Amino acid sequence: MHEINGKRMNRYHELGQYAFGKTAGLWAIIPFQLIVMIGLDIVYMVTGGSSLHQAYKLFGGTQSFGLSAWIVVFAATELLSCQVSPTGSMSQTSYRRLHLVS
């Protein structure tokens, strides 16, 4: 991200500590990072719920559900999909690579 006097700073808290000191740098950076992280989650859920709502209306859905119901459906779907093991796990990748090589 930045390099100052030969020291590379790859994270925002390192840059904040350089600018404001060890403790004040963390207190200056962490609230903004938390705001961005929480806001990003909210925007992601609202966008997903809105997309589900639009797809439902596009494919001829007749019953009217509110946007908040679709946000909850999207959040539940995301929560369930996070619990499933990833499709590109190491054992599957190694298994495929073994059969491609031989």
Short mmCIF file of C-alpha atoms in Angstrom, two decimals:
data_model
loop_
_atom_site.label_atom_id
_atom_site.label_comp_id
_atom_site.label_asym_id
_atom_site.label_seq_id
_atom_site.Cartn_x
_atom_site.Cartn_y
_atom_site.Cartn_z
CA MET A 1 0.00 0.00 0.00
CA HIS A 2 2.62 2.54 1.15
CA GLU A 3 6.32 2.59 1.79
CA ILE A 4 7.83 5.19 4.09
CA ASN A 5 11.56 5.31 4.87
CA GLY A 6 12.04 1.77 3.56
CA LYS A 7 9.29 0.34 5.79
CA ARG A 8 6.39 -1.20 3.89
CA MET A 9 2.92 -0.70 5.36
CA ASN A 10 0.43 -3.20 3.97
CA ARG A 11 -2.46 -2.58 6.35
CA TYR A 12 -4.38 0.53 7.33
CA HIS A 13 -3.71 0.07 11.04
CA GLU A 14 0.05 0.11 10.34
CA LEU A 15 -0.38 3.37 8.47
CA GLY A 16 -2.50 4.79 11.30
CA GLN A 17 0.07 3.76 13.89
CA TYR A 18 2.79 5.46 11.87
CA ALA A 19 0.74 8.66 11.55
CA PHE A 20 -0.83 8.92 15.04
CA GLY A 21 1.22 6.65 17.31
CA LYS A 22 0.76 3.09 18.50
CA THR A 23 -2.49 3.40 20.47
CA ALA A 24 -4.09 6.45 18.86
CA GLY A 25 -3.43 5.00 15.40
CA LEU A 26 -5.51 1.93 16.17
CA TRP A 27 -8.32 4.00 17.68
CA ALA A 28 -8.27 6.26 14.62
CA ILE A 29 -8.50 3.44 12.07
CA ILE A 30 -10.53 0.61 13.64
CA PRO A 31 -13.91 2.45 13.86
CA PHE A 32 -13.76 3.29 10.16
CA GLN A 33 -12.85 -0.28 9.26
CA LEU A 34 -15.76 -1.59 11.33
CA ILE A 35 -18.18 0.85 9.70
CA VAL A 36 -17.06 -0.28 6.27
CA MET A 37 -17.22 -3.99 7.14
CA ILE A 38 -20.69 -3.80 8.70
CA GLY A 39 -21.98 -1.51 5.96
CA LEU A 40 -20.69 -3.87 3.31
CA ASP A 41 -22.58 -6.78 4.89
CA ILE A 42 -25.79 -4.75 5.01
CA VAL A 43 -25.47 -3.65 1.38
CA TYR A 44 -24.73 -7.23 0.33
CA MET A 45 -27.86 -8.55 2.07
CA VAL A 46 -30.12 -5.79 0.73
CA THR A 47 -28.79 -6.23 -2.81
CA GLY A 48 -29.25 -10.00 -2.67
CA GLY A 49 -32.76 -9.70 -1.25
CA SER A 50 -33.68 -7.11 -3.85
CA SER A 51 -32.37 -9.35 -6.61
CA LEU A 52 -34.41 -12.29 -5.33
CA HIS A 53 -37.49 -10.06 -5.15
CA GLN A 54 -37.00 -8.87 -8.74
CA ALA A 55 -36.41 -12.43 -9.98
CA TYR A 56 -39.59 -13.57 -8.23
CA LYS A 57 -41.60 -10.81 -9.93
CA LEU A 58 -39.91 -11.49 -13.28
CA PHE A 59 -40.83 -15.17 -13.25
CA GLY A 60 -44.48 -14.45 -12.55
CA GLY A 61 -44.73 -14.48 -8.79
CA THR A 62 -48.21 -13.39 -7.80
CA GLN A 63 -48.10 -13.31 -4.01
CA SER A 64 -46.58 -10.11 -2.71
CA PHE A 65 -43.77 -10.53 -0.19
CA GLY A 66 -42.07 -7.48 1.20
CA LEU A 67 -38.43 -6.71 0.52
CA SER A 68 -37.52 -7.48 4.12
CA ALA A 69 -38.84 -11.04 3.69
CA TRP A 70 -36.61 -11.53 0.66
CA ILE A 71 -33.63 -10.15 2.58
CA VAL A 72 -34.25 -12.75 5.29
CA VAL A 73 -34.55 -15.51 2.66
CA PHE A 74 -31.26 -14.40 1.10
CA ALA A 75 -29.55 -14.21 4.50
CA ALA A 76 -30.77 -17.71 5.42
CA THR A 77 -29.56 -19.06 2.08
CA GLU A 78 -26.16 -17.47 2.60
CA LEU A 79 -25.95 -18.81 6.14
CA LEU A 80 -26.68 -22.34 4.94
CA SER A 81 -24.26 -22.11 2.01
CA CYS A 82 -21.49 -20.97 4.35
CA GLN A 83 -21.85 -24.19 6.34
CA VAL A 84 -21.30 -26.43 3.30
CA SER A 85 -17.72 -27.39 2.55
CA PRO A 86 -16.25 -25.60 -0.46
CA THR A 87 -16.31 -27.36 -3.81
CA GLY A 88 -12.63 -26.68 -4.40
CA SER A 89 -11.33 -28.26 -1.23
CA MET A 90 -7.82 -29.67 -1.19
CA SER A 91 -8.84 -33.33 -1.33
CA GLN A 92 -11.04 -32.80 -4.39
CA THR A 93 -8.42 -30.65 -6.09
CA SER A 94 -5.69 -33.21 -5.41
CA TYR A 95 -7.96 -36.03 -6.62
CA ARG A 96 -8.68 -34.23 -9.90
CA ARG A 97 -5.04 -33.33 -10.41
CA LEU A 98 -4.01 -36.95 -9.83
CA HIS A 99 -6.35 -38.14 -12.57
CA LEU A 100 -5.36 -35.36 -14.98
CA VAL A 101 -1.66 -36.10 -14.65
CA SER A 102 -1.84 -39.87 -15.01
#
